[in-house]
Amino acid sequence: MTSGNGRSLLELIDGADARGLAAAGLACLDRCLPLLAPEGADALRPVWAAVARGDGAAWGEAVAKARVDLDTDGTEDAGAVRAMLTEAPETWTAEALRAWAGDCSVAALALHGRYDAAGVPDGLVERCRAGDADGAGPLLAGELRRQQAVLETVAHGPTGLRRARELSVEGGRVLRAVVSRRARTA
C-alpha cells in the first residue's frame, strides 16, 4: 500500500521538510494520545500552533510544557506514547525532527497493530513503511494511510496542517473506540 503518488512512507519522511516532519511526528503522537491521557488532546494544541508558525523557539517551549501536562502513569502502551513525547527534539532542525518522526511512525504503527485482531508479525511494520502492507490488519492499515496522508498534505504548505490535525482527531477517535470496546469485552 503506497500513497496516492506511489511513494512509500519512508520516502515521504525522507523528502519532508522540518515543518512536515514536526507535523508527522506530532500527528502520530496525537493519534496515540488516548492510550496515555484520554482527555489530554488540549495539551498538544500549543505544539500544533508552533508547527503552524514554523517557530522553533515556540516548538521547544510547547513540547516542554506538554511533557509536564501529560506526565501520567499508565500501561505499557501509555509508556510507548510517553516515549514519543519525551523523545521529541527541543531543537527545530530537519535532522532531529526526521529521526523523531521516523521513531513516532514506527511506534504508532506498532501500537495500532497491537489492537488489530490478527496482531503484528515480526517485520510487518517496517514492510508497511517501505510500501508493502500485505497482511496488515485494519487498524494498522488505517494508521499507515493516515501517516501518508499527513505527510502528503503538509507538503503543500501550512494550509495542510488543518487536514493533518483532522486526520489526527479522526485517528484518535478510532483508537479510543477500539480500546474502549476491548476494555468492555475483557
Backbone as CSV, one residue per row, in Angstrom:
resi,resn,N_x,N_y,N_z,CA_x,CA_y,CA_z,C_x,C_y,C_z
1,MET,0.846,-1.162,0.000,0.000,0.000,0.000,0.892,1.225,0.000
2,THR,1.050,1.817,-1.137,1.803,3.053,-1.213,0.828,4.203,-1.286
3,SER,1.344,5.405,-1.120,0.492,6.582,-1.132,-0.036,6.838,-2.530
4,GLY,-0.934,7.799,-2.645,-1.563,8.116,-3.911,-0.554,8.443,-5.000
5,ASN,0.580,9.000,-4.639,1.568,9.330,-5.655,2.616,8.232,-5.807
6,GLY,2.383,7.083,-5.183,3.266,5.942,-5.345,4.474,5.922,-4.433
7,ARG,4.597,6.874,-3.533,5.760,6.925,-2.647,5.448,6.225,-1.334
8,SER,6.425,5.476,-0.841,6.257,4.787,0.436,6.348,5.802,1.572
9,LEU,5.948,5.366,2.746,6.041,6.212,3.928,7.494,6.624,4.183
10,LEU,8.425,5.684,4.011,9.844,6.009,4.204,10.290,7.105,3.241
11,GLU,9.851,7.029,1.990,10.212,8.056,1.007,9.594,9.408,1.358
12,LEU,8.344,9.378,1.833,7.687,10.624,2.220,8.421,11.289,3.389
13,ILE,8.837,10.494,4.376,9.584,11.042,5.513,10.929,11.589,5.043
14,ASP,11.614,10.836,4.191,12.922,11.286,3.689,12.820,12.609,2.932
15,GLY,11.693,12.834,2.244,11.547,14.033,1.431,10.893,15.213,2.130
16,ALA,10.480,15.042,3.377,9.751,16.106,4.074,10.687,17.175,4.613
17,ASP,10.160,18.398,4.706,10.905,19.491,5.328,10.650,19.482,6.836
18,ALA,11.270,20.408,7.546,11.175,20.419,9.009,9.725,20.519,9.484
19,ARG,8.932,21.397,8.871,7.531,21.539,9.283,6.760,20.243,9.041
20,GLY,6.984,19.612,7.910,6.313,18.348,7.606,6.708,17.246,8.577
21,LEU,7.971,17.213,8.935,8.449,16.204,9.884,7.878,16.433,11.276
22,ALA,7.846,17.700,11.704,7.264,18.017,13.011,5.791,17.632,13.027
23,ALA,5.075,17.958,11.959,3.657,17.623,11.876,3.453,16.109,11.853
24,ALA,4.309,15.401,11.129,4.169,13.941,11.038,4.363,13.276,12.396
25,GLY,5.419,13.654,13.101,5.656,13.081,14.422,4.566,13.453,15.407
26,LEU,4.171,14.733,15.391,3.137,15.208,16.303,1.799,14.529,16.015
27,ALA,1.483,14.326,14.745,0.229,13.664,14.385,0.205,12.222,14.896
28,CYS,1.323,11.522,14.792,1.402,10.156,15.334,1.148,10.174,16.842
29,LEU,1.814,11.084,17.519,1.647,11.230,18.967,0.196,11.553,19.303
30,ASP,-0.386,12.485,18.580,-1.761,12.918,18.827,-2.745,11.761,18.651
31,ARG,-2.575,10.970,17.605,-3.486,9.838,17.368,-3.369,8.767,18.444
32,CYS,-2.192,8.626,19.029,-1.974,7.613,20.070,-2.249,8.139,21.474
33,LEU,-2.489,9.418,21.604,-2.680,10.039,22.912,-3.767,9.382,23.765
34,PRO,-4.861,8.845,23.186,-5.868,8.185,24.033,-5.305,7.053,24.899
35,LEU,-4.179,6.476,24.505,-3.566,5.410,25.296,-2.844,5.959,26.523
36,LEU,-2.486,7.241,26.499,-1.773,7.875,27.600,-2.706,8.723,28.457
37,ALA,-3.446,9.595,27.801,-4.324,10.537,28.506,-5.572,10.754,27.657
38,PRO,-6.615,9.969,27.886,-7.815,10.045,27.037,-8.381,11.458,26.869
39,GLU,-8.208,12.299,27.850,-8.735,13.665,27.757,-7.610,14.679,27.579
40,GLY,-6.462,14.269,27.077,-5.288,15.143,27.043,-5.013,15.853,25.737
41,ALA,-5.935,15.801,24.771,-5.666,16.381,23.455,-5.337,17.867,23.514
42,ASP,-5.928,18.598,24.454,-5.656,20.038,24.544,-4.196,20.331,24.866
43,ALA,-3.516,19.409,25.501,-2.114,19.613,25.867,-1.222,19.769,24.638
44,LEU,-1.669,19.264,23.500,-0.853,19.339,22.287,-1.187,20.545,21.408
45,ARG,-2.244,21.282,21.732,-2.624,22.447,20.905,-1.478,23.447,20.729
46,PRO,-0.766,23.821,21.806,0.346,24.771,21.613,1.464,24.202,20.723
47,VAL,1.633,22.888,20.745,2.659,22.281,19.889,2.216,22.382,18.431
48,TRP,0.931,22.111,18.169,0.397,22.267,16.813,0.547,23.720,16.348
49,ALA,0.290,24.663,17.244,0.407,26.082,16.888,1.856,26.422,16.515
50,ALA,2.804,25.886,17.243,4.216,26.125,16.930,4.574,25.545,15.564
51,VAL,4.018,24.382,15.238,4.261,23.784,13.921,3.683,24.695,12.834
52,ALA,2.480,25.194,13.067,1.839,26.065,12.079,2.683,27.302,11.803
53,ARG,3.293,27.845,12.843,4.131,29.035,12.681,5.544,28.689,12.198
54,GLY,5.933,27.420,12.323,7.302,27.053,11.980,8.294,27.702,12.918
55,ASP,7.867,27.888,14.158,8.630,28.633,15.159,9.373,27.663,16.071
56,GLY,10.681,27.557,15.875,11.483,26.619,16.646,11.506,26.911,18.135
57,ALA,11.544,28.196,18.523,11.555,28.544,19.950,10.225,28.160,20.594
58,ALA,9.119,28.480,19.925,7.799,28.128,20.453,7.636,26.611,20.502
59,TRP,8.198,25.918,19.518,8.149,24.451,19.490,8.773,23.878,20.759
60,GLY,9.997,24.292,21.071,10.689,23.774,22.244,9.926,24.036,23.529
61,GLU,9.379,25.243,23.675,8.599,25.584,24.868,7.320,24.756,24.947
62,ALA,6.616,24.614,23.821,5.356,23.872,23.810,5.576,22.389,24.097
63,VAL,6.646,21.828,23.553,6.961,20.420,23.820,7.267,20.225,25.304
64,ALA,8.055,21.119,25.874,8.396,21.015,27.300,7.150,21.099,28.169
65,LYS,6.239,22.011,27.844,5.008,22.155,28.617,4.125,20.915,28.469
66,ALA,4.019,20.367,27.258,3.209,19.166,27.037,3.761,17.986,27.839
67,ARG,5.078,17.896,27.954,5.683,16.824,28.755,5.212,16.902,30.208
68,VAL,5.159,18.109,30.735,4.706,18.302,32.117,3.219,17.996,32.228
69,ASP,2.426,18.535,31.303,0.970,18.355,31.346,0.552,16.896,31.182
70,LEU,1.339,16.124,30.456,0.976,14.734,30.166,1.813,13.731,30.957
71,ASP,2.335,14.149,32.074,3.144,13.269,32.912,2.221,12.445,33.805
72,THR,1.707,11.349,33.250,0.789,10.479,33.984,1.303,9.048,33.936
73,ASP,0.863,8.249,34.884,1.219,6.836,34.899,0.223,6.073,34.049
74,GLY,0.599,4.887,33.643,-0.322,4.096,32.844,0.256,2.765,32.454
75,THR,-0.294,2.227,31.404,0.048,0.904,30.908,1.350,0.929,30.099
76,GLU,1.724,-0.232,29.623,2.891,-0.325,28.739,2.673,0.509,27.478
77,ASP,1.438,0.475,26.944,1.132,1.278,25.758,1.250,2.769,26.069
78,ALA,0.812,3.178,27.259,0.946,4.577,27.670,2.428,4.962,27.719
79,GLY,3.257,4.046,28.153,4.696,4.303,28.192,5.273,4.521,26.812
80,ALA,4.778,3.777,25.829,5.246,3.961,24.452,4.839,5.330,23.919
81,VAL,3.644,5.770,24.277,3.180,7.095,23.852,3.991,8.180,24.561
82,ARG,4.231,8.007,25.850,5.034,8.968,26.600,6.437,9.071,25.984
83,ALA,6.985,7.950,25.545,8.311,7.971,24.925,8.312,8.833,23.662
84,MET,7.215,8.802,22.891,7.130,9.662,21.704,7.283,11.123,22.095
85,LEU,6.602,11.514,23.171,6.664,12.900,23.626,8.018,13.209,24.255
86,THR,8.537,12.301,25.063,9.821,12.502,25.721,10.947,12.675,24.702
87,GLU,10.862,11.933,23.606,11.917,11.957,22.598,11.777,13.082,21.580
88,ALA,10.702,13.862,21.681,10.538,14.993,20.751,11.728,15.932,20.909
89,PRO,12.370,16.285,19.812,13.530,17.167,19.924,13.104,18.571,20.332
90,GLU,13.897,19.190,21.166,13.584,20.558,21.566,14.099,21.552,20.542
91,THR,15.008,21.103,19.678,15.529,21.979,18.629,14.808,21.676,17.322
92,TRP,14.531,22.718,16.594,13.785,22.631,15.338,14.779,22.490,14.194
93,THR,15.296,21.269,13.998,16.189,21.012,12.870,15.635,19.822,12.101
94,ALA,15.786,19.861,10.789,15.254,18.777,9.964,15.846,17.426,10.378
95,GLU,17.122,17.408,10.695,17.775,16.148,11.066,17.156,15.553,12.330
96,ALA,17.008,16.361,13.374,16.431,15.874,14.633,14.965,15.510,14.458
97,LEU,14.237,16.334,13.715,12.809,16.070,13.503,12.594,14.829,12.637
98,ARG,13.476,14.588,11.669,13.347,13.401,10.799,13.518,12.117,11.629
99,ALA,14.495,12.098,12.507,14.702,10.916,13.356,13.492,10.700,14.262
100,TRP,12.985,11.793,14.850,11.830,11.688,15.741,10.584,11.251,14.981
101,ALA,10.338,11.849,13.821,9.159,11.473,13.032,9.224,9.998,12.644
102,GLY,10.403,9.517,12.293,10.562,8.099,11.963,10.265,7.206,13.150
103,ASP,10.785,7.578,14.325,10.526,6.793,15.537,9.047,6.809,15.900
104,CYS,8.414,7.984,15.777,6.976,8.081,16.082,6.159,7.247,15.107
105,SER,6.567,7.227,13.850,5.880,6.434,12.840,5.887,4.958,13.221
106,VAL,7.059,4.459,13.567,7.196,3.050,13.958,6.355,2.762,15.204
107,ALA,6.449,3.616,16.204,5.714,3.397,17.454,4.206,3.412,17.226
108,ALA,3.726,4.376,16.449,2.284,4.479,16.210,1.772,3.275,15.420
109,LEU,2.515,2.851,14.418,2.093,1.676,13.651,2.078,0.436,14.540
110,ALA,3.103,0.266,15.356,3.165,-0.899,16.247,2.018,-0.877,17.259
111,LEU,1.727,0.298,17.829,0.629,0.398,18.790,-0.709,0.076,18.133
112,HIS,-0.938,0.596,16.952,-2.193,0.286,16.261,-2.262,-1.202,15.917
113,GLY,-1.133,-1.749,15.513,-1.109,-3.172,15.182,-1.436,-4.063,16.367
114,ARG,-1.058,-3.639,17.565,-1.365,-4.432,18.766,-2.858,-4.583,18.998
115,TYR,-3.628,-3.618,18.518,-5.071,-3.654,18.726,-5.825,-4.304,17.569
116,ASP,-5.111,-4.693,16.521,-5.719,-5.482,15.452,-5.918,-6.901,15.953
117,ALA,-6.978,-7.530,15.529,-7.277,-8.889,15.977,-6.165,-9.876,15.611
118,ALA,-5.556,-9.668,14.459,-4.549,-10.613,13.975,-3.168,-10.381,14.574
119,GLY,-2.945,-9.232,15.202,-1.620,-8.943,15.739,-0.670,-8.501,14.642
120,VAL,0.574,-8.321,15.009,1.583,-7.824,14.070,2.752,-8.796,14.007
121,PRO,2.878,-9.535,12.896,4.032,-10.431,12.765,5.336,-9.630,12.682
122,ASP,6.420,-10.247,13.074,7.732,-9.597,13.005,7.978,-9.040,11.609
123,GLY,8.461,-7.820,11.558,8.834,-7.191,10.295,7.698,-6.502,9.552
124,LEU,6.443,-6.677,9.987,5.322,-6.105,9.248,5.342,-4.576,9.269
125,VAL,5.655,-3.980,10.409,5.671,-2.513,10.492,6.679,-1.946,9.499
126,GLU,7.872,-2.498,9.463,8.883,-1.994,8.524,8.484,-2.245,7.076
127,ARG,7.854,-3.381,6.805,7.374,-3.635,5.432,6.316,-2.615,5.045
128,CYS,5.419,-2.308,5.972,4.385,-1.296,5.708,5.021,0.054,5.394
129,ARG,6.006,0.436,6.188,6.663,1.727,5.976,7.389,1.774,4.638
130,ALA,7.830,0.610,4.156,8.539,0.543,2.881,7.592,0.423,1.688
131,GLY,6.280,0.272,1.958,5.312,0.242,0.864,4.586,-1.070,0.675
132,ASP,4.853,-2.071,1.509,4.195,-3.385,1.382,3.351,-3.642,2.622
133,ALA,2.055,-3.352,2.515,1.162,-3.515,3.666,0.421,-4.839,3.634
134,ASP,0.898,-5.776,2.843,0.260,-7.085,2.757,0.266,-7.754,4.132
135,GLY,-0.905,-8.113,4.620,-1.019,-8.759,5.919,-1.343,-7.814,7.065
136,ALA,-1.420,-6.514,6.780,-1.742,-5.541,7.826,-3.233,-5.601,8.135
137,GLY,-3.553,-5.589,9.424,-4.949,-5.544,9.839,-5.528,-4.156,9.598
138,PRO,-6.818,-3.993,9.840,-7.473,-2.712,9.535,-6.953,-1.522,10.334
139,LEU,-6.614,-1.709,11.601,-6.093,-0.580,12.377,-4.707,-0.164,11.908
140,LEU,-3.852,-1.132,11.673,-2.505,-0.845,11.188,-2.570,-0.195,9.807
141,ALA,-3.396,-0.737,8.923,-3.529,-0.174,7.575,-4.086,1.245,7.625
142,GLY,-5.054,1.474,8.515,-5.616,2.814,8.654,-4.587,3.812,9.159
143,GLU,-3.782,3.403,10.119,-2.735,4.286,10.643,-1.703,4.573,9.553
144,LEU,-1.352,3.582,8.770,-0.409,3.785,7.668,-0.965,4.824,6.687
145,ARG,-2.243,4.685,6.318,-2.860,5.648,5.396,-2.854,7.056,5.992
146,ARG,-3.154,7.165,7.279,-3.169,8.487,7.910,-1.763,9.107,7.915
147,GLN,-0.749,8.302,8.221,0.618,8.832,8.219,1.000,9.339,6.834
148,GLN,0.663,8.572,5.813,0.970,9.002,4.447,0.214,10.278,4.101
149,ALA,-1.071,10.328,4.462,-1.894,11.490,4.137,-1.376,12.751,4.841
150,VAL,-0.942,12.618,6.083,-0.401,13.774,6.803,0.824,14.310,6.061
151,LEU,1.744,13.451,5.726,2.958,13.907,5.034,2.639,14.516,3.677
152,GLU,1.676,13.946,2.971,1.303,14.486,1.664,0.630,15.847,1.796
153,THR,-0.260,16.018,2.772,-0.979,17.287,2.890,-0.080,18.407,3.403
154,VAL,0.809,18.114,4.347,1.672,19.190,4.859,2.754,19.569,3.854
155,ALA,3.003,18.726,2.874,3.968,19.063,1.826,3.468,20.238,0.987
156,HIS,2.170,20.506,1.050,1.585,21.612,0.284,1.608,22.927,1.048
157,GLY,2.266,22.947,2.191,2.403,24.188,2.951,1.575,24.191,4.226
158,PRO,1.577,25.330,4.924,0.913,25.429,6.223,-0.585,25.114,6.184
159,THR,-1.229,25.336,5.040,-2.659,25.054,4.972,-2.958,23.570,5.138
160,GLY,-2.006,22.725,4.837,-2.190,21.284,5.006,-2.230,20.849,6.465
161,LEU,-1.809,21.727,7.363,-1.816,21.369,8.788,-3.228,21.157,9.324
162,ARG,-4.189,21.900,8.805,-5.571,21.703,9.260,-6.015,20.277,8.951
163,ARG,-5.726,19.811,7.746,-6.093,18.443,7.369,-5.317,17.431,8.216
164,ALA,-4.052,17.703,8.491,-3.250,16.808,9.338,-3.882,16.691,10.714
165,ARG,-4.329,17.819,11.239,-4.977,17.825,12.560,-6.293,17.046,12.519
166,GLU,-7.069,17.207,11.441,-8.319,16.465,11.291,-8.056,14.958,11.250
167,LEU,-7.032,14.562,10.531,-6.665,13.146,10.459,-6.269,12.612,11.831
168,SER,-5.598,13.437,12.610,-5.183,13.028,13.955,-6.383,12.858,14.871
169,VAL,-7.313,13.797,14.802,-8.520,13.706,15.631,-9.305,12.448,15.262
170,GLU,-9.467,12.228,13.960,-10.183,11.041,13.485,-9.494,9.758,13.955
171,GLY,-8.178,9.697,13.794,-7.429,8.517,14.204,-7.488,8.286,15.705
172,GLY,-7.448,9.369,16.474,-7.570,9.258,17.929,-8.922,8.697,18.335
173,ARG,-9.979,9.129,17.641,-11.325,8.609,17.930,-11.407,7.110,17.644
174,VAL,-10.823,6.710,16.524,-10.840,5.291,16.159,-10.122,4.465,17.224
175,LEU,-8.942,4.885,17.610,-8.177,4.134,18.607,-8.892,4.134,19.957
176,ARG,-9.449,5.276,20.346,-10.184,5.364,21.616,-11.363,4.379,21.623
177,ALA,-12.081,4.290,20.513,-13.226,3.380,20.417,-12.791,1.921,20.510
178,VAL,-11.693,1.590,19.860,-11.197,0.206,19.901,-10.757,-0.160,21.316
179,VAL,-10.035,0.741,21.963,-9.571,0.489,23.330,-10.765,0.340,24.275
180,SER,-11.751,1.192,24.107,-12.958,1.140,24.946,-13.705,-0.174,24.741
181,ARG,-13.857,-0.562,23.487,-14.552,-1.820,23.180,-13.793,-3.005,23.761
182,ARG,-12.485,-2.990,23.629,-11.677,-4.081,24.157,-11.797,-4.148,25.683
183,ALA,-11.824,-3.005,26.354,-11.935,-2.962,27.810,-13.302,-3.535,28.270
184,ARG,-14.345,-3.253,27.496,-15.674,-3.768,27.861,-15.783,-5.275,27.703
185,THR,-15.048,-5.827,26.734,-15.143,-7.269,26.484,-14.126,-8.078,27.266
186,ALA,-13.193,-7.381,27.935,-12.142,-8.080,28.676,-12.666,-8.624,29.996
